[in-house]
mmCIF file of C-alpha atoms and ligand atoms in Angstrom:
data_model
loop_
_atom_site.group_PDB
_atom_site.id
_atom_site.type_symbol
_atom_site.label_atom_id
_atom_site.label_comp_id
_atom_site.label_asym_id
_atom_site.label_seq_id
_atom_site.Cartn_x
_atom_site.Cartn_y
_atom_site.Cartn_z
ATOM 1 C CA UNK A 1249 -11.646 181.353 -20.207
ATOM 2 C CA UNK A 1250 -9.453 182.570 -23.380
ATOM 3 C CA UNK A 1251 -9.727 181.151 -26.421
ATOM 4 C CA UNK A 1252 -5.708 179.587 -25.394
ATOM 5 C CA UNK A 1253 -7.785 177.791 -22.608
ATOM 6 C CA UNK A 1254 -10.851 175.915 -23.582
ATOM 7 C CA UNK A 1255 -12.461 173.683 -21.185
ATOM 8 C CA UNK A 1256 -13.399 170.244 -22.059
ATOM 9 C CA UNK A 1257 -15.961 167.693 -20.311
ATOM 10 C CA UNK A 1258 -15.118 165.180 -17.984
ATOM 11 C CA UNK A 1259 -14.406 161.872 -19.061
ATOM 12 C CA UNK A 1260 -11.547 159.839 -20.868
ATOM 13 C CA UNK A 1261 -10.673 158.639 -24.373
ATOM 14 C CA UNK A 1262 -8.092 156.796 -26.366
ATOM 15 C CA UNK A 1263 -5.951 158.081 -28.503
ATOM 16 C CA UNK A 1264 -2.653 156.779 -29.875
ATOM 17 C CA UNK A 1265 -2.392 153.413 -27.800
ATOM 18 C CA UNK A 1266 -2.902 155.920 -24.903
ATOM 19 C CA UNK A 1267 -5.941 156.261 -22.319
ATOM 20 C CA UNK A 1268 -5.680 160.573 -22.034
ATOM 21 C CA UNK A 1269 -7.927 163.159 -20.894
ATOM 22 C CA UNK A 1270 -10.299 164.581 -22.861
ATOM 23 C CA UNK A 1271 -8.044 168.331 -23.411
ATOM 24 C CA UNK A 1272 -5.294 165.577 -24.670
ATOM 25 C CA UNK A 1273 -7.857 163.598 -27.277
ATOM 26 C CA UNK A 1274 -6.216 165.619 -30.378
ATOM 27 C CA UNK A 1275 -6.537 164.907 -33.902
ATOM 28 C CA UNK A 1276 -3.388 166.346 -36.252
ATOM 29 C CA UNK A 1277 -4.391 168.967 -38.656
ATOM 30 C CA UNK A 1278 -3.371 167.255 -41.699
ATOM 31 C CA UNK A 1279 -5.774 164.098 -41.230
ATOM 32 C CA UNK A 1280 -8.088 163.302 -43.717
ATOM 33 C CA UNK A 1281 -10.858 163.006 -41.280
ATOM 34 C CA UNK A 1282 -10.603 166.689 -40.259
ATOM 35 C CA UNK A 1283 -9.912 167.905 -43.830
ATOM 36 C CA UNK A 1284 -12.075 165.840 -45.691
ATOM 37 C CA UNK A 1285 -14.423 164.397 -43.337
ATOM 38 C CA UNK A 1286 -13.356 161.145 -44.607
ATOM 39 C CA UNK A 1287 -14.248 158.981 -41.195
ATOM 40 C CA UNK A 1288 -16.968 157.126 -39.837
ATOM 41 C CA UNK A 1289 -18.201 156.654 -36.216
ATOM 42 C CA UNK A 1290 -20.392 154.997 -33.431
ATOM 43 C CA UNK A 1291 -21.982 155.828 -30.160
ATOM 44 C CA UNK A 1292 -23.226 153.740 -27.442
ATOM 45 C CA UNK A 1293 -23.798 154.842 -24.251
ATOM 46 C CA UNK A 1294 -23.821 153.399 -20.968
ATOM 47 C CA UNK A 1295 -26.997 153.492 -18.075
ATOM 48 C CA UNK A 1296 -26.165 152.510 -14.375
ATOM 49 C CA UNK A 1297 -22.964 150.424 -15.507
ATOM 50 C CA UNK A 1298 -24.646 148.525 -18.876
ATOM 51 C CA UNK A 1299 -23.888 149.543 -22.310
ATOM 52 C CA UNK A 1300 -26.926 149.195 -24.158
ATOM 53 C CA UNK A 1301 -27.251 146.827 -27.428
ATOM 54 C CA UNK A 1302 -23.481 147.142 -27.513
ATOM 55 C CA UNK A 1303 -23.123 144.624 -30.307
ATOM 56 C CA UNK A 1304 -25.358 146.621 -32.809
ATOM 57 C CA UNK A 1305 -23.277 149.538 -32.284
ATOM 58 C CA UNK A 1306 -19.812 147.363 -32.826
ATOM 59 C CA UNK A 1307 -21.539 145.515 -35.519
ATOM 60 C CA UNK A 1308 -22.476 148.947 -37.784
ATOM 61 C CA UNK A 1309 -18.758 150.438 -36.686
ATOM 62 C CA UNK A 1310 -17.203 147.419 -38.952
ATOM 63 C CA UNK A 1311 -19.412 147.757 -41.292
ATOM 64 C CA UNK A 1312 -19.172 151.264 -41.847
ATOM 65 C CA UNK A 1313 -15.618 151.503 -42.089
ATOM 66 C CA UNK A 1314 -15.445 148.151 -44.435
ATOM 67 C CA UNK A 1315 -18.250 150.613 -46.829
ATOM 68 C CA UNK A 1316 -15.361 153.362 -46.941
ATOM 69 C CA UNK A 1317 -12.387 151.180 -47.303
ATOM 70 C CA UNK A 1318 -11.376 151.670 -43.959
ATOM 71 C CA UNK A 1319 -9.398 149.109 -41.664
ATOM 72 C CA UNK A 1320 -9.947 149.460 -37.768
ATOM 73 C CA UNK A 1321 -6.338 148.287 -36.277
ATOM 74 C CA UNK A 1322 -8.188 146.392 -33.390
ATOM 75 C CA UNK A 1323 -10.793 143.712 -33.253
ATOM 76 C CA UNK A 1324 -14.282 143.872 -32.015
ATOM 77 C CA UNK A 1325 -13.630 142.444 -28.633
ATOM 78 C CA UNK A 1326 -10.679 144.488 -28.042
ATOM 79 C CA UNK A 1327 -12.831 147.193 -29.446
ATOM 80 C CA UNK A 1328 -15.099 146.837 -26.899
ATOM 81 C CA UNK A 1329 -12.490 146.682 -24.160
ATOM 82 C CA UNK A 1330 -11.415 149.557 -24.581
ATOM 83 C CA UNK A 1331 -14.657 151.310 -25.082
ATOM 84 C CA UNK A 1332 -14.937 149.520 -20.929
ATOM 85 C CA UNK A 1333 -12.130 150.954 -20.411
ATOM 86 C CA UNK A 1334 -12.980 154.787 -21.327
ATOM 87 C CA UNK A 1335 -15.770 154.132 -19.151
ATOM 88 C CA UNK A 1336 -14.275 153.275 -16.199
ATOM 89 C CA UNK A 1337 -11.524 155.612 -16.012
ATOM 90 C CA UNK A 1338 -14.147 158.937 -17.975
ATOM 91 C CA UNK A 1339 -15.966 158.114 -14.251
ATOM 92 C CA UNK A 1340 -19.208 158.002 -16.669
ATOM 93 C CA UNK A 1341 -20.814 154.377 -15.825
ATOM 94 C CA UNK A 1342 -24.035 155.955 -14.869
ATOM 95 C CA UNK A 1343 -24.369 157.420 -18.181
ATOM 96 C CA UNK A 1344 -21.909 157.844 -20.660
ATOM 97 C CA UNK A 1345 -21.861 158.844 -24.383
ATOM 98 C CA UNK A 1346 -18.895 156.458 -25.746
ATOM 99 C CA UNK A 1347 -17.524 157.132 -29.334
ATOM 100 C CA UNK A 1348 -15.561 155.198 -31.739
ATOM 101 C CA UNK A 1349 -14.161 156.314 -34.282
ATOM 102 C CA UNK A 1350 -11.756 155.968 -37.383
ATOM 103 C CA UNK A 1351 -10.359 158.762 -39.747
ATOM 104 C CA UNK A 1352 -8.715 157.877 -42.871
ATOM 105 C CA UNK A 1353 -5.495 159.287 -41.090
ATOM 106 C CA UNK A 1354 -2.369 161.303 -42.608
ATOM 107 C CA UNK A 1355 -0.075 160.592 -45.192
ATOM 108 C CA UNK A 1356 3.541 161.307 -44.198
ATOM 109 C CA UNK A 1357 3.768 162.389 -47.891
ATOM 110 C CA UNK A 1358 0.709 164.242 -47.568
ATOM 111 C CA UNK A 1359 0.150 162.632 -50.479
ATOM 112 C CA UNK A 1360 -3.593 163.223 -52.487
ATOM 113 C CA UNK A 1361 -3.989 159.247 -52.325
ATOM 114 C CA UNK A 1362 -6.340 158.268 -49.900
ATOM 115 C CA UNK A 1363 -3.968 155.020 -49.957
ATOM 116 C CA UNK A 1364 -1.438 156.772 -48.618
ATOM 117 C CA UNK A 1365 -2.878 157.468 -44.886
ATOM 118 C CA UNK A 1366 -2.533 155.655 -41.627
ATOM 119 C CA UNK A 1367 -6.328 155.828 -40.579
ATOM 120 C CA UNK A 1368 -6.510 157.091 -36.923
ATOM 121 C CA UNK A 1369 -8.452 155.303 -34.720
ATOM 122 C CA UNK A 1370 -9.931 156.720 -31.547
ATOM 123 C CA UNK A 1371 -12.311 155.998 -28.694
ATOM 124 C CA UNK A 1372 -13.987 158.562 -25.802
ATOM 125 C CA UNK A 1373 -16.727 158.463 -23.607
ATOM 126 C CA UNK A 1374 -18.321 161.320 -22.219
ATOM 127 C CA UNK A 1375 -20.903 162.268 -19.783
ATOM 128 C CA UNK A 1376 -24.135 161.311 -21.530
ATOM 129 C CA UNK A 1377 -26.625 164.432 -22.935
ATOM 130 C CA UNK A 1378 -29.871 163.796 -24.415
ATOM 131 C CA UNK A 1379 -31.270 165.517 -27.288
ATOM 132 C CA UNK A 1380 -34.545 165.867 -24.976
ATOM 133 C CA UNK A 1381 -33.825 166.221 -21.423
ATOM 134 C CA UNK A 1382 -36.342 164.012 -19.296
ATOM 135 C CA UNK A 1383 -37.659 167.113 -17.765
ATOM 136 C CA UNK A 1384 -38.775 168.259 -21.009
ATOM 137 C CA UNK A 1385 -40.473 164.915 -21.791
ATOM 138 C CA UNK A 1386 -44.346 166.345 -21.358
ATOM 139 C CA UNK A 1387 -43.456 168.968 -23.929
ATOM 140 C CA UNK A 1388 -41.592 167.203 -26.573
ATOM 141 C CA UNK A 1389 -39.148 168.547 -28.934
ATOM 142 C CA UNK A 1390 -39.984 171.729 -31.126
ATOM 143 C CA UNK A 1391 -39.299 170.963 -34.496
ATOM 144 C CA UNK A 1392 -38.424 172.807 -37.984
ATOM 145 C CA UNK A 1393 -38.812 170.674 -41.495
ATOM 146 C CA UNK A 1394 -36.352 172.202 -42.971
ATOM 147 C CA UNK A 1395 -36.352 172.992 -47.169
ATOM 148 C CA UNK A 1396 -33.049 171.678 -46.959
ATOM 149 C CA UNK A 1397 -32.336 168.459 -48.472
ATOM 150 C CA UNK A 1398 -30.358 165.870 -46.243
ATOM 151 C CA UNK A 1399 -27.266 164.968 -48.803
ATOM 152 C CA UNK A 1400 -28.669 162.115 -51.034
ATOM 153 C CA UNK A 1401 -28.173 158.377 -49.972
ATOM 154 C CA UNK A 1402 -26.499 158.326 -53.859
ATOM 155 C CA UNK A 1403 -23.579 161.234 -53.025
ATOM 156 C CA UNK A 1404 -22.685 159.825 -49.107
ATOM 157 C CA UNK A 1405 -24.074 156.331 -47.687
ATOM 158 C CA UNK A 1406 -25.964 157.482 -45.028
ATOM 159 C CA UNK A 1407 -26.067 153.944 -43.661
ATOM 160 C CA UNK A 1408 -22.270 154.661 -42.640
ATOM 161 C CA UNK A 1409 -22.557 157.269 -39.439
ATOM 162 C CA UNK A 1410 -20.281 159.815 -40.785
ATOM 163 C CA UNK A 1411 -19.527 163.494 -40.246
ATOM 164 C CA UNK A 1412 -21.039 165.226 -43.354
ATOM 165 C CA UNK A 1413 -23.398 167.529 -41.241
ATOM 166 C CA UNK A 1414 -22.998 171.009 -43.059
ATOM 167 C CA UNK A 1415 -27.137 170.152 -44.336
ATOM 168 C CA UNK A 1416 -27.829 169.350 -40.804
ATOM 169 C CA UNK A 1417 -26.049 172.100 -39.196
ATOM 170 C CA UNK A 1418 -27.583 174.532 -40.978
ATOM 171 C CA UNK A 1419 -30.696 173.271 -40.963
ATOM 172 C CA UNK A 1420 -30.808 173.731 -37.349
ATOM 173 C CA UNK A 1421 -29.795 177.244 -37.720
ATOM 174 C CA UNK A 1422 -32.801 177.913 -40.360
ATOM 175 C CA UNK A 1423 -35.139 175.989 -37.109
ATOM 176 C CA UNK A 1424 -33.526 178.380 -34.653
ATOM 177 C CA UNK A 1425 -34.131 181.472 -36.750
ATOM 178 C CA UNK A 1426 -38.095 179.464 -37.424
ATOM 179 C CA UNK A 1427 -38.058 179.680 -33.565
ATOM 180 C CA UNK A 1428 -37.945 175.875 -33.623
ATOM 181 C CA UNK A 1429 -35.196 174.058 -31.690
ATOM 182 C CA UNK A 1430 -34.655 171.221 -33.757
ATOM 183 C CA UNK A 1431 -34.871 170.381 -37.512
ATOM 184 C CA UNK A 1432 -35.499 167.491 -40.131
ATOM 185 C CA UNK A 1433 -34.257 167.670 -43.012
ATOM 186 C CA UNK A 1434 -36.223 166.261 -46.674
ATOM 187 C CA UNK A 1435 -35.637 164.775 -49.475
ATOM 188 C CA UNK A 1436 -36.148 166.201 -53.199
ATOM 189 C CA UNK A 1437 -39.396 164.394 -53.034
ATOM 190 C CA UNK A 1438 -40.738 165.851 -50.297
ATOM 191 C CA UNK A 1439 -40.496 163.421 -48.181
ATOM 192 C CA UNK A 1440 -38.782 163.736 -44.342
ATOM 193 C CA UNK A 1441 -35.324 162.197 -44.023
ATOM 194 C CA UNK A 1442 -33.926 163.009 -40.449
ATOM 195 C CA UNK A 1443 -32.236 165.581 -37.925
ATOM 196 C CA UNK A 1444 -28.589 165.949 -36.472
ATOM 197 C CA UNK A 1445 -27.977 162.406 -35.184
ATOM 198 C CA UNK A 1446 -31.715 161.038 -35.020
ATOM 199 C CA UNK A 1447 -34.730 159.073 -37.301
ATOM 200 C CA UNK A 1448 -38.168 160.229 -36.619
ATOM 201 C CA UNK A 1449 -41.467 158.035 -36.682
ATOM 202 C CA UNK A 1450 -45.485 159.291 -37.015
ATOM 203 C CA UNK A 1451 -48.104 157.130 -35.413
ATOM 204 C CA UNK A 1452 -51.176 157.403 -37.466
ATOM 205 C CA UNK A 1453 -54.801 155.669 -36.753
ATOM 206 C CA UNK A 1454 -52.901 152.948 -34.723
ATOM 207 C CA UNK A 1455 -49.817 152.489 -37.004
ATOM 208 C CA UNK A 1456 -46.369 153.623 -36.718
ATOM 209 C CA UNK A 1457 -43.922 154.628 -39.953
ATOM 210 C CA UNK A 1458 -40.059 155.836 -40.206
ATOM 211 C CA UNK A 1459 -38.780 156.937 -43.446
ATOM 212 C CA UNK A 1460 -37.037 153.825 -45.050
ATOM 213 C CA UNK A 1461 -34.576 156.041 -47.587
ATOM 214 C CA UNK A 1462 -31.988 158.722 -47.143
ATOM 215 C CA UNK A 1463 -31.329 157.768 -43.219
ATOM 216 C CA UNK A 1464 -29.134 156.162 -40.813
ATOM 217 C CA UNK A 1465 -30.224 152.983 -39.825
ATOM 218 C CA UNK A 1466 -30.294 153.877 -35.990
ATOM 219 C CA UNK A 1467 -29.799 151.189 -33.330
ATOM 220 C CA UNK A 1468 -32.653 153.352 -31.647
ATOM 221 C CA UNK A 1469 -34.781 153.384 -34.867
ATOM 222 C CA UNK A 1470 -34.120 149.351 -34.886
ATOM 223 C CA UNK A 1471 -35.239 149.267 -30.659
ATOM 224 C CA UNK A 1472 -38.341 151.277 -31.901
ATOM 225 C CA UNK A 1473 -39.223 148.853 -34.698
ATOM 226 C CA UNK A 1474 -38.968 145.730 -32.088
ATOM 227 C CA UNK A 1475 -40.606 146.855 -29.355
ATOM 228 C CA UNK A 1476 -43.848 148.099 -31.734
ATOM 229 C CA UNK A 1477 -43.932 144.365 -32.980
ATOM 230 C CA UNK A 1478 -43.475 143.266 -29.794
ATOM 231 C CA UNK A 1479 -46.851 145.184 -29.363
ATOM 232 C CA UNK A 1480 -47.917 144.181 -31.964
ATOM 233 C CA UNK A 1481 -48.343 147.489 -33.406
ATOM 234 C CA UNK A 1482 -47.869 147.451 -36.835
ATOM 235 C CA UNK A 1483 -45.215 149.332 -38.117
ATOM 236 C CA UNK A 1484 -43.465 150.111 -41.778
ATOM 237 C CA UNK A 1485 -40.202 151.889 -43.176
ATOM 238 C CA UNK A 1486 -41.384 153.969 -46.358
ATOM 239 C CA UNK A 1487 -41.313 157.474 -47.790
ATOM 240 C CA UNK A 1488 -43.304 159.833 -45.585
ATOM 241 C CA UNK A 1489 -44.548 163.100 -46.791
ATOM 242 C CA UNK A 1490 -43.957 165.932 -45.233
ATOM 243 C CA UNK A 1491 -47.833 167.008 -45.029
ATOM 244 C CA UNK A 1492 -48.739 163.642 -43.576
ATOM 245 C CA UNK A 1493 -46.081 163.820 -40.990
ATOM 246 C CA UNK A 1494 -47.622 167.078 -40.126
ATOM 247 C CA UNK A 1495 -50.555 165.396 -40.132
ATOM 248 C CA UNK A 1496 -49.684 162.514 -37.556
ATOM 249 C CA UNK A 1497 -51.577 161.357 -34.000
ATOM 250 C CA UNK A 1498 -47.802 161.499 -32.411
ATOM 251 C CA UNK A 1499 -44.606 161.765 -33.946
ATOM 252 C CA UNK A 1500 -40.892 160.704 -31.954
ATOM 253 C CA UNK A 1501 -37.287 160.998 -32.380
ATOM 254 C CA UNK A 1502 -34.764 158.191 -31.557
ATOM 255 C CA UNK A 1503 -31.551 158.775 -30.765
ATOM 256 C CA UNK A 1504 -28.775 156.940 -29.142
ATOM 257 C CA UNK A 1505 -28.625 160.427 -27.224
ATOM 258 C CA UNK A 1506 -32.112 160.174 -24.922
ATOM 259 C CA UNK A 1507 -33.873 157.115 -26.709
ATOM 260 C CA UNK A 1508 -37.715 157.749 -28.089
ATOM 261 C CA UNK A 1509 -38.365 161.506 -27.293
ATOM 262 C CA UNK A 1510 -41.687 162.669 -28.083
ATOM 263 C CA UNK A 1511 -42.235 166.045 -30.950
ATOM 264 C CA UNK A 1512 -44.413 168.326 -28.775
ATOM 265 C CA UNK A 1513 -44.606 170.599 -31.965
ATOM 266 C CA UNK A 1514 -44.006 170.787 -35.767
ATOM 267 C CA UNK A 1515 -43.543 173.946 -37.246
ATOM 268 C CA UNK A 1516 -44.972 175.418 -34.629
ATOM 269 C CA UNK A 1517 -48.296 173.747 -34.846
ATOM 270 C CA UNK A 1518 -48.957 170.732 -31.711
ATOM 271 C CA UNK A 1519 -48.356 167.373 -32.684
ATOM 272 C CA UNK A 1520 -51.494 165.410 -32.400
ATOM 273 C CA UNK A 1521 -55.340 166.437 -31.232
ATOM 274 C CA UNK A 1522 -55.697 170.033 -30.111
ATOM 275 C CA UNK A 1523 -57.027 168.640 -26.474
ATOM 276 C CA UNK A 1524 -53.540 166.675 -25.897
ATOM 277 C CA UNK A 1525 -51.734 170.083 -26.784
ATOM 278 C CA UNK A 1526 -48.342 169.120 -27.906
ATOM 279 C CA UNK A 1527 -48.015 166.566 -24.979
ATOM 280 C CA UNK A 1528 -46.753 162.567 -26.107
ATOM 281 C CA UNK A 1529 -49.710 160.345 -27.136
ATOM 282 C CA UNK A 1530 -50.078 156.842 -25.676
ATOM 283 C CA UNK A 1531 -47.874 154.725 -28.287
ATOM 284 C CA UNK A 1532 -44.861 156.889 -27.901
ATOM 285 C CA UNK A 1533 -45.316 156.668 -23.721
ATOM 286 C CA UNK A 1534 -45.429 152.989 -23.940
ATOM 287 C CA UNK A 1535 -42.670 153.003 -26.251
ATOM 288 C CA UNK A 1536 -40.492 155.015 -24.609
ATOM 289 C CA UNK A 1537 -41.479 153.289 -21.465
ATOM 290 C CA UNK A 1538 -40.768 149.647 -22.858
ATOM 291 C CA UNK A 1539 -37.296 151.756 -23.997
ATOM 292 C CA UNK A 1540 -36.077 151.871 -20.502
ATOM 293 C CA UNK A 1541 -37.419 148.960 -19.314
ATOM 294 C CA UNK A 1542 -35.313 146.961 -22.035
ATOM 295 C CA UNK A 1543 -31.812 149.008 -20.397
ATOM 296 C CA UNK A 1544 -31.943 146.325 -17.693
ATOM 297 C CA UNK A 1545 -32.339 142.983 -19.743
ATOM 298 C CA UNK A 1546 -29.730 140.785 -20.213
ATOM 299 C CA UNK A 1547 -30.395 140.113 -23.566
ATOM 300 C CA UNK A 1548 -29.735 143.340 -24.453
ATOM 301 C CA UNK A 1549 -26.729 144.714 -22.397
ATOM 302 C CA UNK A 1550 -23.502 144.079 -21.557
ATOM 303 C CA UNK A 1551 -21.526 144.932 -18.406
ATOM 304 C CA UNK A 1552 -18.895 148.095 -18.312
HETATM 305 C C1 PLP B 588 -26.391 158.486 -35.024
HETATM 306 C C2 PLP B 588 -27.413 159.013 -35.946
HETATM 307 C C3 PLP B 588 -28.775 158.653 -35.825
HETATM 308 C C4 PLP B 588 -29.310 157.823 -34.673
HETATM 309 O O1 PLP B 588 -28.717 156.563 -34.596
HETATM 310 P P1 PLP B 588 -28.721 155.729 -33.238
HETATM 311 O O2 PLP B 588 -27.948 154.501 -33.572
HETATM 312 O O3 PLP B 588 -30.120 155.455 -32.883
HETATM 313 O O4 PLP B 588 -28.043 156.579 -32.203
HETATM 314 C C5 PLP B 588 -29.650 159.093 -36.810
HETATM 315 N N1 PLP B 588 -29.232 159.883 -37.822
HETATM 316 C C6 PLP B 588 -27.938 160.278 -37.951
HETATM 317 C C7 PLP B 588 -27.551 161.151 -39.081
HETATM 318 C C8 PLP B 588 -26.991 159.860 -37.012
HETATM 319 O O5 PLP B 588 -25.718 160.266 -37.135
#
C-alpha cells in the first residue's frame, strides 16, 4: 500500500445526491468543515438489522446544526432513509457505525463569510468498532485523566457533536505515553469532563454520577441514566472531582461505539476493591446487561 493507494473499510455512504463507496466519500479541500472544523455530526449504529434509539440521534443532529446556523437540505424522515439506505447497500446490518453529517460547505467565492457556503451534507455507515471490544469486557478500559482541559462549554457547545478534538487527541497521546490506553479530559476545576467520543459515570456506596458540565449529552449517557432509574438506582449529573472519581466502587464509559464499557483501571491504579482487581462491579454488569437487552425492544428501535 503507497500512500497514492489507501485502503478504506467496507461499507457505503452518501455523498452529493449519490450512494458511493467509501474511497469515493470525498470532501473538497476548500470546505469549511475541513478548514475550520465548522460541522456537526451524529452516529447511530445498527445491531442484527435495528438501529438503536434512532430518533435521539436524528433529534440531536437538528438540533445541533440549528445551534451553529446550519440548514440540513433533507428532512428527518428522508434523513433517516437514507441513513437505511447506507446500511443496506455498506452490507453492515449486523452492526454498523452510521454517520451524518453537515459541514458549513464552500463558498464559490471562497469568500471569509460563513454566509457564503453551501453546507455539505453527508451520510456513511461503516462496520461497527467498539471503544472496548467484548473480549476485553472482564478487564475494562485503561484510563489516563489527562491535565488537559476539554475546550470549555463557553468557547464550543459541547452539546453540538462536533469535530474540535485537538484536546482529545492529544490527550490520548499524553495516556499512551502514561501507558494508559484511553484518556479523560478535566475541567479548570478539577473536575472530569470526558474522552474521545464518550461520558463516563462512578458508582459510589450504591449511587451512580456523570459529570453534568463541559460534555456531550450522549444518547448512551441518556440509556445509562434510564435504565439506573429503571433500577431504581439513584443517579445524578454534577461536577465530579477527579480524586473522587479515583476514588469510585466502579466507574464506565458510554459510547454509541460499544455501549457501557467498564474502566478496569485509572491511572494505573484498579478501579474498585483490591479483591475485584480491575474487573466490572455489579451495577455496571447489570447495566450493561439491561444495555443489550433494550437493542431488541420495540420501543426503542427501528428497522434498517
Ligand atoms: C459522541 C460523543 C459522546 C458519546 O455520545 P453517544 O451519543 O453516547 O454516542 C461523548 N462525548 C463526545 C465528545 C462525543 O463526540
Amino acid at each position: 500500500m503507497t500512500a497514492d493507494e489507501p485502503t478504506f473499510p467496507p461499507g457505503c455512504a452518501y455523498v452529493r445526491g449519490r450512494y458511493v463507496p467509501m474511497k469515493e466519500a470525498t470532501l473538497s479541500v476548500l470546505d469549511w468543515g475541513f478548514l475550520r472544523s465548522d460541522a456537526t455530526y451524529d452516529v447511530a449504529h445498527c445491531i442484527d438489522g435495528l438501529f438503536f434509539r434512532l430518533d435521539a440521534h436524528l433529534d440531536r443532529f437538528y438540533r445541533s446544526a440549528e445551534k451553529l446556523r446550519l440548514a440540513i437540505p433533507v428532512d428527518k424522515a428522508r434523513c433517516a432513509e437514507i441513513m437505511r439506505e447506507c446500511v443496506r447497500r455498506g452490507g453492515v446490518q449486523e452492526a454498523g457505525y452510521v454517520e451524518c453529517l453537515i459541514t458549513r460547505g464552500v463558498s464559490p467565492t471562497f469568500s471569509r463569510d460563513p454566509r457564503d457556503a453551501v453546507p455539505t451534507f453527508m451520510v456513511f455507515a461503516i462496520p461497527l468498532g467498539f471503544i472496548l471490544p467484548r473480549e476485553r469486557w472482564e478487564e475494562g478500559l485503561s484510563i489516563h485523566i489527562s491535565r488537559i482541559h476539554r475546550i470549555p462549554p463557553e468557547s464550543v457547545d459541547p452539546t453540538a457533536k462536533n469535530y474540535h478534538w485537538h484536546d482529545l487527541v492529544q490527550g490520548l497521546y499524553e495516556a499512551y505515553d502514561a501507558g494508559a490506553e484511553n484518556v479523560v479530559l478535566t475541567d479548570p476545576a478539577g473536575a472530569v469532563c470526558e474522552g474521545p467520543g464518550f461520558n463516563v459515570f462512578l458508582v459510589k456506596d450504591g449511587r451512580i454520577a456523570t459529570p453534568d458540565r463541559g460534555v456531550l449529552e450522549g444518547v448512551s449517557r441518556d440509556t445509562a441514566i434510564r435504565l439506573a432509574r429503571d433500577l431504581q438506582i439513584p443517579v445524578e449529573a454534577r461536577a465530579i472531582p477527579t480524586d473522587e472519581f479515583r476514588a469510585a466502587d466502579e466507574a464506565f464509559i458510554t459510547s454509541t461505539a460499544g455501549g457501557i464499557m467498564p474502566i478496569g483501571r485509572i491511572d494505573g491504579r484498579p478501579v474498585g476493591p483490591e479483591t475485584r482487581g480491575g474487573a466490572p462491579g455489579p451495577i455496571t454488569r447489570r447495566l450493561r446487561d439491561l444495555y443489550w437487552e433494550k437493542h431488541a425492544d420495540p420501543a426503542w428501535t427501528t428497522p434498517v
